[in-house]
C-alpha positions as semicolon CSV with decimal commas, in nm:
position;residue;x (nm);y (nm);z (nm)
1;X;-0,042;2,749;0,368
2;X;0,164;2,535;0,607
3;X;0,104;2,160;0,613
4;X;0,233;1,900;0,860
5;X;0,257;1,556;0,696
6;X;0,265;1,276;0,957
7;X;0,463;0,960;0,870
8;X;0,679;0,710;1,057
9;X;1,054;0,740;1,107
10;X;1,115;0,408;0,929
11;X;1,322;0,503;0,620
12;X;1,221;0,178;0,447
13;X;0,849;0,245;0,481
14;X;0,667;0,268;0,148
15;X;0,417;0,515;0,294
16;X;0,700;0,747;0,396
17;X;0,843;0,717;0,045
18;X;0,502;0,804;-0,100
19;X;0,478;1,111;0,126
20;X;0,821;1,228;0,012
21;X;0,724;1,189;-0,353
22;X;0,391;1,372;-0,329
23;X;0,522;1,663;-0,118
24;X;0,815;1,714;-0,358
25;X;0,555;1,827;-0,615
26;X;0,369;2,074;-0,392
27;X;0,543;2,387;-0,523
28;X;0,597;2,729;-0,371
29;X;0,241;2,802;-0,253
30;X;0,235;2,513;-0,006
31;X;0,498;2,485;0,265
32;X;0,515;2,132;0,406
33;X;0,712;1,962;0,682
34;X;0,742;1,584;0,710
35;X;0,680;1,498;1,077
36;X;0,822;1,155;1,162
37;X;0,670;0,975;1,458
38;X;0,909;0,754;1,654
39;X;0,829;0,389;1,609
40;X;1,052;0,311;1,907
41;X;0,791;0,483;2,127
42;X;0,508;0,284;1,971
43;X;0,688;-0,048;1,995
44;X;0,854;-0,036;2,336
45;X;0,651;0,183;2,573
46;X;0,324;0,144;2,759
47;X;-0,005;0,299;2,658
48;X;0,025;0,596;2,898
49;X;0,370;0,694;2,767
50;X;0,246;0,658;2,411
51;X;-0,053;0,877;2,491
52;X;0,170;1,148;2,637
53;X;0,396;1,131;2,331
54;X;0,111;1,187;2,084
55;X;-0,041;1,463;2,296
56;X;0,293;1,648;2,292
57;X;0,312;1,624;1,913
58;X;-0,045;1,751;1,869
59;X;0,005;2,053;2,097
60;X;0,323;2,150;1,912
61;X;0,155;2,122;1,571
62;X;-0,128;2,352;1,685
63;X;0,110;2,647;1,708
64;X;0,295;2,600;1,379
65;X;0,066;2,474;1,101
66;X;-0,261;2,537;0,919
67;X;-0,356;2,177;0,847
68;X;-0,238;1,825;0,937
69;X;-0,225;1,534;0,693
70;X;-0,174;1,185;0,840
71;X;-0,038;0,916;0,608
72;X;-0,212;0,633;0,786
73;X;-0,135;0,270;0,846
74;X;-0,252;0,077;1,151
75;X;0,088;-0,028;1,284
76;X;0,212;0,332;1,289
77;X;-0,017;0,411;1,583
78;X;0,017;0,110;1,807
79;X;0,098;-0,258;1,838
80;X;-0,259;-0,359;1,917
81;X;-0,599;-0,248;1,789
82;X;-0,697;-0,080;2,116
83;X;-0,359;0,098;2,143
84;X;-0,404;0,216;1,787
85;X;-0,749;0,361;1,846
86;X;-0,656;0,517;2,178
87;X;-0,343;0,686;2,038
88;X;-0,517;0,826;1,731
89;X;-0,816;0,934;1,942
90;X;-0,589;1,108;2,192
91;X;-0,388;1,277;1,917
92;X;-0,702;1,415;1,750
93;X;-0,852;1,523;2,084
94;X;-0,551;1,747;2,146
95;X;-0,528;1,878;1,791
96;X;-0,717;2,199;1,707
97;X;-0,629;2,202;1,335
98;X;-0,817;2,059;1,036
99;X;-0,713;1,699;0,964
100;X;-0,678;1,485;0,652
101;X;-0,608;1,112;0,680
102;X;-0,492;0,906;0,382
103;X;-0,608;0,547;0,438
104;X;-0,355;0,316;0,274
105;X;-0,555;0,017;0,390
106;X;-0,907;-0,015;0,524
107;X;-0,976;-0,278;0,783
108;X;-1,328;-0,190;0,897
109;X;-1,204;-0,198;1,258
110;X;-1,101;0,163;1,193
111;X;-1,456;0,274;1,134
112;X;-1,685;-0,006;1,251
113;X;-1,672;-0,239;1,552
114;X;-1,850;-0,514;1,357
115;X;-1,539;-0,664;1,195
116;X;-1,193;-0,772;1,301
117;X;-0,880;-0,885;1,115
118;X;-0,828;-1,257;1,173
119;X;-0,459;-1,295;1,257
120;X;-0,406;-1,642;1,105
121;X;-0,607;-1,623;0,784
122;X;-0,544;-1,255;0,716
123;X;-0,911;-1,214;0,625
124;X;-1,196;-1,015;0,774
125;X;-1,443;-1,189;1,005
126;X;-1,758;-1,055;1,166
127;X;-1,720;-0,986;1,535
128;X;-1,962;-1,123;1,793
129;X;-2,276;-0,904;1,762
130;X;-2,283;-0,862;2,140
131;X;-1,957;-0,670;2,110
132;X;-2,112;-0,330;2,055
133;X;-2,350;-0,369;2,350
134;X;-2,095;-0,485;2,601
135;X;-1,802;-0,340;2,793
136;X;-1,648;-0,199;2,474
137;X;-1,868;0,109;2,468
138;X;-1,560;0,329;2,509
139;X;-1,406;0,167;2,203
140;X;-1,714;0,247;1,995
141;X;-1,710;0,602;2,125
142;X;-1,350;0,641;2,007
143;X;-1,437;0,504;1,662
144;X;-1,723;0,748;1,624
145;X;-1,511;1,041;1,739
146;X;-1,229;0,960;1,496
147;X;-1,459;0,927;1,195
148;X;-1,640;1,253;1,274
149;X;-1,336;1,458;1,380
150;X;-1,142;1,408;1,055
151;X;-1,222;1,667;0,787
152;X;-1,147;1,431;0,496
153;X;-1,041;1,071;0,455
154;X;-0,845;1,018;0,133
155;X;-0,919;0,676;-0,015
156;X;-0,740;0,542;-0,322
157;X;-1,009;0,337;-0,499
158;X;-1,384;0,316;-0,555
159;X;-1,401;-0,026;-0,389
160;X;-1,234;0,106;-0,075
161;X;-1,481;0,393;-0,078
162;X;-1,766;0,140;-0,080
163;X;-1,619;-0,043;0,221
164;X;-1,575;0,282;0,411
165;X;-1,918;0,415;0,322
166;X;-2,100;0,096;0,421
167;X;-1,923;0,087;0,757
168;X;-1,929;0,455;0,839
169;X;-2,185;0,646;0,637
170;X;-2,012;0,984;0,668
171;X;-1,960;1,197;0,360
172;X;-1,610;1,319;0,449
173;X;-1,439;1,114;0,177
174;X;-1,216;1,209;-0,117
175;X;-1,112;0,946;-0,372
176;X;-0,760;1,009;-0,501
177;X;-0,544;0,745;-0,673
178;X;-0,189;0,702;-0,552
179;X;0,032;0,943;-0,742
180;X;0,275;0,772;-0,979
181;X;0,635;0,898;-0,968
182;X;0,898;0,896;-1,242
183;X;0,673;0,798;-1,532
184;X;0,876;0,656;-1,822
185;X;0,784;0,482;-2,145
186;X;0,999;0,169;-2,137
187;X;1,079;-0,001;-2,467
188;X;1,157;-0,367;-2,534
189;X;1,519;-0,264;-2,592
190;X;1,527;-0,103;-2,246
191;X;1,400;-0,428;-2,094
192;X;1,656;-0,641;-2,274
193;X;1,938;-0,413;-2,161
194;X;1,817;-0,424;-1,799
195;X;1,792;-0,804;-1,814
196;X;2,145;-0,824;-1,950
197;X;2,275;-0,606;-1,667
198;X;2,105;-0,841;-1,418
199;X;2,239;-1,153;-1,591
200;X;1,897;-1,283;-1,700
201;X;1,904;-1,241;-2,077
202;X;1,690;-1,512;-2,233
203;X;1,483;-1,560;-1,916
204;X;1,126;-1,458;-1,837
205;X;1,123;-1,246;-1,521
206;X;0,815;-1,247;-1,298
207;X;0,869;-0,983;-1,032
208;X;0,682;-0,938;-0,703
209;X;0,774;-0,612;-0,527
210;X;0,770;-0,492;-0,166
211;X;0,834;-0,615;0,186
212;X;0,798;-0,991;0,220
213;X;0,467;-1,041;0,404
214;X;0,228;-1,335;0,396
215;X;-0,066;-1,132;0,264
216;X;0,121;-1,062;-0,061
217;X;0,071;-1,416;-0,186
218;X;0,432;-1,523;-0,241
219;X;0,332;-1,886;-0,185
220;X;0,078;-1,862;-0,467
221;X;0,351;-1,722;-0,693
222;X;0,587;-2,010;-0,606
223;X;0,313;-2,267;-0,666
224;X;0,254;-2,105;-1,005
225;X;0,625;-2,101;-1,089
226;X;0,646;-2,476;-1,033
227;X;0,397;-2,518;-1,320
228;X;0,575;-2,285;-1,562
229;X;0,856;-2,367;-1,809
230;X;1,213;-2,349;-1,672
231;X;1,293;-2,016;-1,838
232;X;1,058;-1,841;-1,593
233;X;1,228;-1,688;-1,288
234;X;1,048;-1,543;-0,984
235;X;1,215;-1,232;-0,843
236;X;1,092;-1,142;-0,494
237;X;1,212;-0,782;-0,504
238;X;1,224;-0,691;-0,136
239;X;1,324;-0,815;0,206
240;X;1,186;-0,875;0,552
241;X;0,968;-0,609;0,712
242;X;1,161;-0,433;0,992
243;X;0,848;-0,413;1,210
244;X;0,729;-0,769;1,152
245;X;0,920;-1,023;1,365
246;X;0,767;-1,310;1,165
247;X;0,891;-1,183;0,830
248;X;1,227;-1,363;0,836
249;X;1,063;-1,694;0,925
250;X;0,814;-1,645;0,644
251;X;1,099;-1,596;0,396
252;X;1,257;-1,922;0,514
253;X;0,923;-2,094;0,462
254;X;0,908;-1,963;0,107
255;X;1,254;-2,097;0,030
256;X;1,164;-2,436;0,177
257;X;0,857;-2,442;-0,046
258;X;1,069;-2,361;-0,351
259;X;1,313;-2,639;-0,254
260;X;1,024;-2,886;-0,219
261;X;0,915;-2,805;-0,575
262;X;1,276;-2,837;-0,693
263;X;1,276;-2,476;-0,820
264;X;1,497;-2,318;-0,554
265;X;1,736;-2,190;-0,822
266;X;1,446;-2,010;-0,991
267;X;1,332;-1,814;-0,683
268;X;1,544;-1,512;-0,591
269;X;1,487;-1,288;-0,289
270;X;1,681;-0,965;-0,338
271;X;1,655;-0,815;0,011
272;X;1,581;-0,448;0,070
273;X;1,623;-0,235;-0,244
274;X;1,698;0,133;-0,298
275;X;1,463;0,338;-0,515
276;X;1,709;0,310;-0,804
277;X;1,729;-0,068;-0,767
278;X;1,350;-0,096;-0,761
279;X;1,334;0,096;-1,089
280;X;1,597;-0,133;-1,241
281;X;1,395;-0,445;-1,156
282;X;1,076;-0,278;-1,282
283;X;1,246;-0,216;-1,616
284;X;1,378;-0,574;-1,634
285;X;1,042;-0,735;-1,549
286;X;0,847;-0,922;-1,816
287;X;0,542;-0,920;-1,588
288;X;0,479;-0,773;-1,244
289;X;0,284;-1,002;-1,012
290;X;0,056;-0,899;-0,725
291;X;-0,114;-1,220;-0,600
292;X;-0,225;-1,053;-0,275
293;X;-0,478;-1,176;-0,021
294;X;-0,765;-0,948;0,084
295;X;-0,656;-0,751;0,391
296;X;-0,826;-0,419;0,319
297;X;-0,562;-0,250;0,104
298;X;-0,676;0,077;-0,046
299;X;-0,399;0,080;-0,309
300;X;-0,059;-0,066;-0,393
301;X;0,257;0,137;-0,437
302;X;0,416;-0,163;-0,610
303;X;0,152;-0,158;-0,883
304;X;0,181;0,220;-0,915
305;X;0,556;0,182;-0,971
306;X;0,486;-0,092;-1,226
307;X;0,268;0,150;-1,421
308;X;0,542;0,414;-1,400
309;X;0,766;0,175;-1,595
310;X;0,503;0,070;-1,853
311;X;0,463;-0,280;-1,707
312;X;0,181;-0,527;-1,753
313;X;0,050;-0,658;-1,420
314;X;-0,115;-0,986;-1,318
315;X;-0,301;-0,929;-0,991
316;X;-0,545;-1,112;-0,766
317;X;-0,910;-1,017;-0,736
318;X;-0,890;-0,814;-0,415
319;X;-1,104;-0,502;-0,400
320;X;-0,819;-0,252;-0,449
321;X;-0,701;-0,422;-0,770
322;X;-1,050;-0,470;-0,909
323;X;-1,099;-0,096;-0,872
324;X;-0,784;-0,022;-1,072
325;X;-0,874;-0,285;-1,333
326;X;-1,197;-0,096;-1,402
327;X;-0,990;0,208;-1,499
328;X;-0,712;0,049;-1,707
329;X;-0,651;-0,257;-1,924
330;X;-0,298;-0,283;-1,784
331;X;-0,402;-0,547;-1,527
332;X;-0,503;-0,908;-1,579
333;X;-0,709;-1,029;-1,281
334;X;-0,707;-1,386;-1,149
335;X;-0,882;-1,540;-0,843
336;X;-0,674;-1,498;-0,527
337;X;-0,475;-1,810;-0,417
338;X;-0,558;-1,996;-0,743
339;X;-0,203;-2,074;-0,858
340;X;-0,301;-2,265;-1,172
341;X;-0,522;-1,978;-1,288
342;X;-0,227;-1,746;-1,227
343;X;-0,025;-1,976;-1,456
344;X;-0,297;-1,952;-1,722
345;X;-0,296;-1,572;-1,700
346;X;0,082;-1,550;-1,731
347;X;0,096;-1,782;-2,032
348;X;-0,199;-1,610;-2,202
349;X;-0,019;-1,276;-2,188
350;X;0,326;-1,409;-2,278
351;X;0,194;-1,599;-2,581
352;X;-0,001;-1,301;-2,712
353;X;0,242;-1,018;-2,787
354;X;-0,038;-0,795;-2,913
355;X;-0,210;-0,828;-2,574
356;X;0,116;-0,772;-2,386
357;X;0,196;-0,456;-2,584
358;X;-0,159;-0,330;-2,537
359;X;-0,131;-0,381;-2,160
360;X;0,203;-0,199;-2,148
361;X;0,061;0,092;-2,347
362;X;-0,239;0,109;-2,111
363;X;-0,001;0,104;-1,816
364;X;0,186;0,407;-1,946
365;X;-0,136;0,595;-2,023
366;X;-0,270;0,533;-1,672
367;X;0,058;0,653;-1,520
368;X;0,054;0,971;-1,728
369;X;-0,303;1,044;-1,621
370;X;-0,223;0,990;-1,252
371;X;0,128;1,133;-1,234
372;X;0,260;1,246;-0,898
373;X;0,241;1,610;-1,014
374;X;-0,130;1,574;-1,097
375;X;-0,216;1,404;-0,767
376;X;-0,008;1,655;-0,567
377;X;-0,213;1,939;-0,716
378;X;-0,532;1,757;-0,614
379;X;-0,398;1,745;-0,257
380;X;-0,342;2,121;-0,256
381;X;-0,694;2,185;-0,390
382;X;-0,832;1,966;-0,111
383;X;-0,635;2,151;0,158
384;X;-0,764;2,486;0,030
385;X;-1,122;2,358;0,026
386;X;-1,096;2,236;0,386
387;X;-0,938;2,562;0,505
388;X;-1,218;2,759;0,339
389;X;-1,472;2,549;0,531
390;X;-1,312;2,619;0,871
């Protein structure tokens, strides 16, 4: 079996990293090539050139592979919603092979014209009901084609499945958690040693991982930090997103906020980290924070990596995290944007060592159950099922 795995050519992309991890566990019976689409084409060229580019890729894949698996995120297919739909539609129209799409986030725009992502708030709003009966009939046609052409959508949580099902109604869905790479049982001694290497022995490290983007709730974390004792340090373990021109300005805004609260020396932005550096901060963390806003995430690689290192997690009540919290006691949920309730959650865990140790043990158990090897084998089973149907 020959599989083409579609990702972007951005080496810092977490989705690309995930694809590399999962395919490394495929074994001898599944030959896979990572096909990297050129973001320079998506970002700098017009819609007709983009269309030609994706058609060329599809026609080439038809002659070389048995199945295509797209690691999907909206921005990887176009700068605007219409560009995105047109490019994916055109790619699938020219592809004769079975297709799997992993949805790493689910904004219902993918599968239903009734909702749209509000640019300023980051939330979902209902579109004007006249939309579907107006000049956008072609848009609706593309949506319907995409959802029916794909053999399986992989979704990472039960809550995301519910969103997809209510918007789409098709049965071509497979729920698979994100695979967790490099599972290790981290001891307290390991954490103390990692803290010492970082120069933070005696401090409480709250770590928020990933590209710095407004939907990840950094401002909520800084608000919370201002209400915590001085030994607490917030590590923003990541840097600006290379495809988001507003990311650098957002980081400056975060630092201004920290300065306003007089905690600038307790907020550290690391910049982009290698995989080894991410692991080092995961080991050093007392708690991993994920105070995200609801933007349709299906899963979080940052939380998966936290579980890989036996970490306890405090996360907001977005659908993706609620789904994980139903499966493991490793997460403490608080209401999104409620900084003082985040403070309460942090202090509750830190003051109760029995609870903290129980959460860390649950984290390790969840990671073992959903190791990258296990999830990779589920991918191969799915590919074989689809090929047997075609």
